[in-house]
Amino acid sequence: MTDKVKIRRLPTGVPGLDDLLGGGIPEFSFNLIAGSPGCGKTTLAHQLMFGLASPERPALYFTVLGEPPLKMLRYQQQFAFFDIERINSQVRFVNLAEEAMSGKFEAVLARIVSEVEAFSPGLVFVDSFRSVNEVAKDNAKQTSSLQQLVQKLGMRMTGWEATTFLVGEYSLAESDANPVFTVADGLLWLSQSVHRNSMVRKLQVMKMRGQAQIPGLHTFRISEDGVRVFPRAILGSEPTDTPAGDKRLSMGVPLLDEMLGGGLPSGYSLLIAGPAGSGKTILSTNFLTEGARVGENGVIASFEKRPRQSHTRKLDELVEAGQLAIIDTRALDLSIDETLHELTVQIERLGAKRVVIDSLSGFELALAPTFREDFRESLYRMVAVLTGMGVTVLMTTELEDRYTDLRFSPYGAAFLTDAIIVQRYVEVESRLERLLAVVKLRASVHCKELRRFDIDADGIRIGDALPEYEGLLSGQPKRVQWVERHDGS
C-alpha cells in the first residue's frame, strides 16, 4: 500500500479566505475566479498574487482584452497589499491583447508558454480569460480550439508546477457548457446584489478538489486593505448550550441577583426587553462593570447612539484599562457574520467572559435588507456560537409598551435565549413608574414578582414587590397606591 500524496496548501493572505477554503489554495492547482462585472475579481486576484508571490515563487500576470496593465496598476496601487517594489522582480505583467485579437488560440498558448519558460513563475494569472471565450463565440471550430487550449494550459501549468488562476466574467448559466469550469480544480464565485440603496458582496467556493471547504454564500467587503471575507458560522452537531452550573455571574445589582436565584448562570444568554428609556443600556453597563470588578473582561457591540453620560464614561474607563472592547459601528449594510467575526476577535484578544449586544433593534437596522429577512435564523447562529465559546451573552431589545399584551421580542426570538428580564412602565398617581420582572430563567428557580425600580447616579435601584399588580403584565393596568417605607423605597 502506497502513501497518499500530500498536497501543500498555500496561505492566500486574504483575511477569512483560508478558513473558507479549508486551509488555503492547493499548490499547483488550476483555479477560476468568476463572477459579474464589478464584484471584485481583479482585486481578489491581485491580493492573492501579492499574498502568494515570493522570490522563490514569482508571479506572472497576463492581461488579455480587459483593462490595459498601466490603467489596472494605477487603481490597484491604491490598496494596502500592493507593493510596487516587487514589480518586475517577483511580479510581472504581460499583455496578450494582440494574440487574443487574432483569434488564434495557439498563438495565445504559445505566448503564455514563451513567457512562462522565460520567467519560471510559481503563480500564473490570466485576466480576463472570458475575453478569449468572446473571440470563440458563434464559431464551432474556435470553440473546439478553446477547449483544447484550456486542457493544454491546465496540463502545462501543472507540469511546470505553477499554481494558476483564470479570471473572467461569467454567469451561472454558462457554467454547464464551458470547458473552463470542467478543467478547473478550484472555482471561486463572486457576486454582488443591490436592494434599494444597499449593496452586498458575497463569495462562494463552488469547487475545491481534495479538501473540504465551508459551503454556502459568505459576505465579503472591499476596503483600502483589499478583500476581507467573513465565513458563515456553521454550527456543529453537538449542542453548544451551556447547562446551568454552580457558577453564577452578578448583574451588578444585588437585589436583581437575588431575583435570578443568585445571579445569571455562566454561559447563559439573557434578553432584556423593554420600552425606550426603561434602563436596558444602564443594566447592561452594570453587567459589564461588575464583570471588570471581578476580573471578567467584556465586549460590547453598540448599535445605539451613545451620548456622554455617566454609564458611557464608565465604559470608556474600562476600555482604557484594557478590560473592555467596544464594537461601536454606525456602518450600514452589515451582515451577522461580519459582526460575529468582530466579536470573536475581541473575545479572543481579551479572554472576555461577558458580551453585550445593545441593541437588537439597532442591530437589525444596521443590517443590509437582504440579511433582515432571515434575522431570527442568523441571530440563533450568533448566540449559539458565542455561548459555545463559553461567554455569557446579554442582549437588549426595544419594545413598544402597549399595556394590552405581553411580548418579549419583536422577532419571535425570545425562545432563543436562556433567560428573559422584562421592563415596563405603569401609571402611578399621574406619573410613570418603571417595573421589572424575571419572566424566564431556564433550569433555575427565580423570583416571579414584579418590582419597581429607579435609576439614579449609582445605577439601578430595585424596590419591593408591588402591593397590587393584577393586570400589570397583561391588560390595562390599574392605578397603584404605593406604600412608603422608612428607608424611602
mmCIF file of C-alpha atoms in Angstrom, residues 71-280:
data_model
loop_
_atom_site.group_PDB
_atom_site.id
_atom_site.type_symbol
_atom_site.label_atom_id
_atom_site.label_comp_id
_atom_site.label_asym_id
_atom_site.label_seq_id
_atom_site.Cartn_x
_atom_site.Cartn_y
_atom_site.Cartn_z
ATOM 1 C CA LYS A 71 -4.602 51.529 -16.131
ATOM 2 C CA MET A 72 -5.135 48.469 -13.945
ATOM 3 C CA LEU A 73 -1.959 49.134 -11.957
ATOM 4 C CA ARG A 74 -2.952 52.748 -11.432
ATOM 5 C CA TYR A 75 -6.046 51.708 -9.500
ATOM 6 C CA GLN A 76 -4.657 48.588 -7.807
ATOM 7 C CA GLN A 77 -1.839 50.667 -6.291
ATOM 8 C CA GLN A 78 -4.454 52.283 -4.033
ATOM 9 C CA PHE A 79 -4.753 49.081 -1.982
ATOM 10 C CA ALA A 80 -2.501 48.408 1.006
ATOM 11 C CA PHE A 81 -1.465 44.967 -0.267
ATOM 12 C CA PHE A 82 0.103 46.420 -3.448
ATOM 13 C CA ASP A 83 3.923 46.568 -3.301
ATOM 14 C CA ILE A 84 5.383 48.435 -6.268
ATOM 15 C CA GLU A 85 8.945 47.433 -5.335
ATOM 16 C CA ARG A 86 8.112 43.820 -6.215
ATOM 17 C CA ILE A 87 7.039 44.654 -9.779
ATOM 18 C CA ASN A 88 9.285 43.035 -12.435
ATOM 19 C CA SER A 89 11.167 41.065 -9.781
ATOM 20 C CA GLN A 90 8.569 38.920 -8.007
ATOM 21 C CA VAL A 91 5.567 40.099 -10.073
ATOM 22 C CA ARG A 92 5.493 40.653 -13.822
ATOM 23 C CA PHE A 93 2.658 41.847 -16.105
ATOM 24 C CA VAL A 94 2.271 40.733 -19.745
ATOM 25 C CA ASN A 95 -0.396 41.930 -22.246
ATOM 26 C CA LEU A 96 -1.875 39.244 -24.574
ATOM 27 C CA ALA A 97 -4.257 41.599 -26.423
ATOM 28 C CA GLU A 98 -2.566 41.205 -29.807
ATOM 29 C CA GLU A 99 -2.590 37.383 -29.717
ATOM 30 C CA ALA A 100 -6.172 37.238 -28.465
ATOM 31 C CA MET A 101 -7.466 39.644 -31.112
ATOM 32 C CA SER A 102 -6.015 37.439 -33.851
ATOM 33 C CA GLY A 103 -8.416 34.695 -32.806
ATOM 34 C CA LYS A 104 -5.631 32.113 -32.968
ATOM 35 C CA PHE A 105 -5.631 30.304 -29.681
ATOM 36 C CA GLU A 106 -2.401 28.529 -30.480
ATOM 37 C CA ALA A 107 -0.777 31.968 -30.628
ATOM 38 C CA VAL A 108 -2.198 32.767 -27.183
ATOM 39 C CA LEU A 109 -0.918 29.486 -25.788
ATOM 40 C CA ALA A 110 2.482 29.931 -27.476
ATOM 41 C CA ARG A 111 2.924 33.403 -25.932
ATOM 42 C CA ILE A 112 1.978 32.119 -22.489
ATOM 43 C CA VAL A 113 4.383 29.180 -22.875
ATOM 44 C CA SER A 114 7.167 31.510 -24.001
ATOM 45 C CA GLU A 115 6.724 33.875 -21.055
ATOM 46 C CA VAL A 116 6.430 31.035 -18.540
ATOM 47 C CA GLU A 117 9.620 29.408 -19.801
ATOM 48 C CA ALA A 118 11.465 32.742 -19.627
ATOM 49 C CA PHE A 119 10.223 33.811 -16.170
ATOM 50 C CA SER A 120 9.711 30.367 -14.483
ATOM 51 C CA PRO A 121 6.779 31.549 -12.328
ATOM 52 C CA GLY A 122 5.221 29.640 -9.473
ATOM 53 C CA LEU A 123 1.996 31.606 -9.959
ATOM 54 C CA VAL A 124 0.181 32.395 -13.219
ATOM 55 C CA PHE A 125 -2.851 34.680 -13.607
ATOM 56 C CA VAL A 126 -4.850 35.232 -16.813
ATOM 57 C CA ASP A 127 -7.260 38.207 -16.647
ATOM 58 C CA SER A 128 -9.724 38.245 -18.267
ATOM 59 C CA PHE A 129 -9.943 34.745 -19.669
ATOM 60 C CA ARG A 130 -13.540 35.494 -20.660
ATOM 61 C CA SER A 131 -12.125 37.669 -23.449
ATOM 62 C CA VAL A 132 -10.753 34.510 -25.073
ATOM 63 C CA ASN A 133 -14.244 32.997 -24.897
ATOM 64 C CA GLU A 134 -15.737 36.013 -26.658
ATOM 65 C CA VAL A 135 -13.383 35.571 -29.613
ATOM 66 C CA ALA A 136 -14.597 31.977 -29.963
ATOM 67 C CA LYS A 137 -18.312 32.840 -29.759
ATOM 68 C CA ASP A 138 -20.526 31.502 -32.585
ATOM 69 C CA ASN A 139 -17.617 29.616 -34.113
ATOM 70 C CA ALA A 140 -17.770 25.848 -33.571
ATOM 71 C CA LYS A 141 -14.217 25.295 -34.754
ATOM 72 C CA GLN A 142 -12.869 28.008 -32.495
ATOM 73 C CA THR A 143 -14.906 26.665 -29.569
ATOM 74 C CA SER A 144 -13.261 23.288 -30.084
ATOM 75 C CA SER A 145 -9.879 25.025 -30.157
ATOM 76 C CA LEU A 146 -10.773 26.834 -26.948
ATOM 77 C CA GLN A 147 -11.428 23.541 -25.203
ATOM 78 C CA GLN A 148 -8.079 22.227 -26.376
ATOM 79 C CA LEU A 149 -6.400 25.454 -25.218
ATOM 80 C CA VAL A 150 -7.874 25.128 -21.723
ATOM 81 C CA GLN A 151 -6.857 21.481 -21.444
ATOM 82 C CA LYS A 152 -3.339 22.139 -22.738
ATOM 83 C CA LEU A 153 -2.943 25.168 -20.498
ATOM 84 C CA GLY A 154 -4.027 23.194 -17.446
ATOM 85 C CA MET A 155 -1.663 20.290 -18.201
ATOM 86 C CA ARG A 156 1.290 22.565 -18.975
ATOM 87 C CA MET A 157 0.863 24.646 -15.827
ATOM 88 C CA THR A 158 0.641 21.552 -13.665
ATOM 89 C CA GLY A 159 3.724 20.155 -15.392
ATOM 90 C CA TRP A 160 5.569 23.421 -14.765
ATOM 91 C CA GLU A 161 4.493 23.258 -11.117
ATOM 92 C CA ALA A 162 2.637 26.568 -11.320
ATOM 93 C CA THR A 163 -0.496 27.465 -9.387
ATOM 94 C CA THR A 164 -2.830 29.038 -11.952
ATOM 95 C CA PHE A 165 -5.788 31.422 -11.730
ATOM 96 C CA LEU A 166 -8.074 32.291 -14.646
ATOM 97 C CA VAL A 167 -10.187 35.409 -14.054
ATOM 98 C CA GLY A 168 -13.374 36.005 -16.007
ATOM 99 C CA GLU A 169 -16.867 37.479 -16.123
ATOM 100 C CA TYR A 170 -19.255 34.550 -16.264
ATOM 101 C CA SER A 171 -22.869 33.870 -15.403
ATOM 102 C CA LEU A 172 -24.088 30.725 -13.666
ATOM 103 C CA ALA A 173 -25.890 29.713 -16.865
ATOM 104 C CA GLU A 174 -22.518 29.396 -18.616
ATOM 105 C CA SER A 175 -21.018 27.021 -16.071
ATOM 106 C CA ASP A 176 -22.537 23.851 -17.564
ATOM 107 C CA ALA A 177 -21.186 24.076 -21.125
ATOM 108 C CA ASN A 178 -17.913 25.952 -20.633
ATOM 109 C CA PRO A 179 -14.794 23.723 -20.610
ATOM 110 C CA VAL A 180 -13.059 26.055 -18.155
ATOM 111 C CA PHE A 181 -15.433 25.009 -15.375
ATOM 112 C CA THR A 182 -14.783 21.321 -16.042
ATOM 113 C CA VAL A 183 -10.992 21.550 -16.077
ATOM 114 C CA ALA A 184 -10.688 23.859 -13.058
ATOM 115 C CA ASP A 185 -9.630 22.296 -9.754
ATOM 116 C CA GLY A 186 -10.997 25.246 -7.806
ATOM 117 C CA LEU A 187 -13.835 27.652 -8.522
ATOM 118 C CA LEU A 188 -14.377 30.874 -6.579
ATOM 119 C CA TRP A 189 -17.641 32.614 -7.458
ATOM 120 C CA LEU A 190 -18.094 36.292 -6.559
ATOM 121 C CA SER A 191 -21.398 38.143 -6.722
ATOM 122 C CA GLN A 192 -22.998 41.383 -5.645
ATOM 123 C CA SER A 193 -26.635 42.242 -5.124
ATOM 124 C CA VAL A 194 -28.353 45.601 -4.782
ATOM 125 C CA HIS A 195 -31.513 46.067 -2.732
ATOM 126 C CA ARG A 196 -32.799 49.646 -2.705
ATOM 127 C CA ASN A 197 -29.764 51.654 -1.554
ATOM 128 C CA SER A 198 -27.956 48.642 -0.138
ATOM 129 C CA MET A 199 -25.207 46.646 -1.877
ATOM 130 C CA VAL A 200 -23.847 43.333 -0.558
ATOM 131 C CA ARG A 201 -20.948 41.282 -1.914
ATOM 132 C CA LYS A 202 -20.805 37.506 -1.458
ATOM 133 C CA LEU A 203 -18.283 34.772 -2.221
ATOM 134 C CA GLN A 204 -18.894 31.058 -2.743
ATOM 135 C CA VAL A 205 -16.370 28.237 -3.094
ATOM 136 C CA MET A 206 -18.221 26.155 -5.662
ATOM 137 C CA LYS A 207 -15.383 23.653 -6.049
ATOM 138 C CA MET A 208 -12.004 22.942 -4.459
ATOM 139 C CA ARG A 209 -10.683 19.492 -5.212
ATOM 140 C CA GLY A 210 -9.028 17.451 -2.499
ATOM 141 C CA GLN A 211 -10.159 19.431 0.550
ATOM 142 C CA ALA A 212 -13.291 20.270 2.489
ATOM 143 C CA GLN A 213 -14.461 23.881 2.309
ATOM 144 C CA ILE A 214 -17.213 25.752 4.126
ATOM 145 C CA PRO A 215 -20.298 25.563 1.883
ATOM 146 C CA GLY A 216 -22.745 28.339 1.083
ATOM 147 C CA LEU A 217 -22.544 32.077 0.436
ATOM 148 C CA HIS A 218 -20.235 34.216 2.562
ATOM 149 C CA THR A 219 -20.159 38.002 2.726
ATOM 150 C CA PHE A 220 -17.018 39.988 1.987
ATOM 151 C CA ARG A 221 -16.016 43.634 1.934
ATOM 152 C CA ILE A 222 -13.537 45.604 -0.153
ATOM 153 C CA SER A 223 -11.736 48.338 1.762
ATOM 154 C CA GLU A 224 -8.417 50.130 1.361
ATOM 155 C CA ASP A 225 -6.812 46.949 2.720
ATOM 156 C CA GLY A 226 -8.412 44.870 -0.044
ATOM 157 C CA VAL A 227 -10.812 41.945 0.244
ATOM 158 C CA ARG A 228 -11.853 40.607 3.647
ATOM 159 C CA VAL A 229 -14.073 37.517 3.830
ATOM 160 C CA PHE A 230 -16.435 36.772 6.714
ATOM 161 C CA PRO A 231 -17.059 32.993 6.714
ATOM 162 C CA ARG A 232 -20.585 31.995 7.689
ATOM 163 C CA ALA A 233 -20.646 30.349 11.098
ATOM 164 C CA ILE A 234 -21.524 26.654 10.844
ATOM 165 C CA LEU A 235 -22.932 25.022 13.957
ATOM 166 C CA GLY A 236 -21.654 21.583 14.865
ATOM 167 C CA SER A 237 -23.824 18.574 15.584
ATOM 168 C CA GLU A 238 -23.042 18.746 19.286
ATOM 169 C CA PRO A 239 -25.239 21.066 21.365
ATOM 170 C CA THR A 240 -23.485 24.254 22.379
ATOM 171 C CA ASP A 241 -25.875 25.256 25.159
ATOM 172 C CA THR A 242 -24.117 25.526 28.487
ATOM 173 C CA PRO A 243 -26.135 23.765 31.216
ATOM 174 C CA ALA A 244 -26.873 25.564 34.450
ATOM 175 C CA GLY A 245 -23.998 25.090 36.848
ATOM 176 C CA ASP A 246 -22.850 26.274 40.235
ATOM 177 C CA LYS A 247 -21.124 29.394 38.907
ATOM 178 C CA ARG A 248 -23.334 32.445 38.679
ATOM 179 C CA LEU A 249 -22.443 35.896 37.442
ATOM 180 C CA SER A 250 -23.525 39.008 39.297
ATOM 181 C CA MET A 251 -25.519 41.565 37.311
ATOM 182 C CA GLY A 252 -24.066 44.375 39.409
ATOM 183 C CA VAL A 253 -27.471 44.922 41.077
ATOM 184 C CA PRO A 254 -27.672 42.899 44.322
ATOM 185 C CA LEU A 255 -31.472 42.621 44.521
ATOM 186 C CA LEU A 256 -31.616 41.568 40.855
ATOM 187 C CA ASP A 257 -29.114 38.813 41.590
ATOM 188 C CA GLU A 258 -31.499 37.623 44.311
ATOM 189 C CA MET A 259 -34.388 37.643 41.835
ATOM 190 C CA LEU A 260 -32.272 35.489 39.500
ATOM 191 C CA GLY A 261 -31.705 32.935 42.236
ATOM 192 C CA GLY A 262 -28.152 34.023 42.965
ATOM 193 C CA GLY A 263 -27.105 35.604 39.676
ATOM 194 C CA LEU A 264 -27.109 34.730 35.984
ATOM 195 C CA PRO A 265 -25.742 31.217 35.287
ATOM 196 C CA SER A 266 -22.414 31.347 33.457
ATOM 197 C CA GLY A 267 -22.681 30.624 29.732
ATOM 198 C CA TYR A 268 -26.340 31.705 29.513
ATOM 199 C CA SER A 269 -27.884 34.127 27.042
ATOM 200 C CA LEU A 270 -30.098 36.825 28.572
ATOM 201 C CA LEU A 271 -32.618 39.051 26.777
ATOM 202 C CA ILE A 272 -33.587 42.364 28.426
ATOM 203 C CA ALA A 273 -36.756 43.655 26.775
ATOM 204 C CA GLY A 274 -38.392 46.978 27.457
ATOM 205 C CA PRO A 275 -39.609 50.293 26.041
ATOM 206 C CA ALA A 276 -37.390 53.302 25.336
ATOM 207 C CA GLY A 277 -35.810 54.862 28.407
ATOM 208 C CA SER A 278 -36.582 51.944 30.708
ATOM 209 C CA GLY A 279 -32.929 51.357 31.647
ATOM 210 C CA LYS A 280 -31.807 48.496 29.383
#
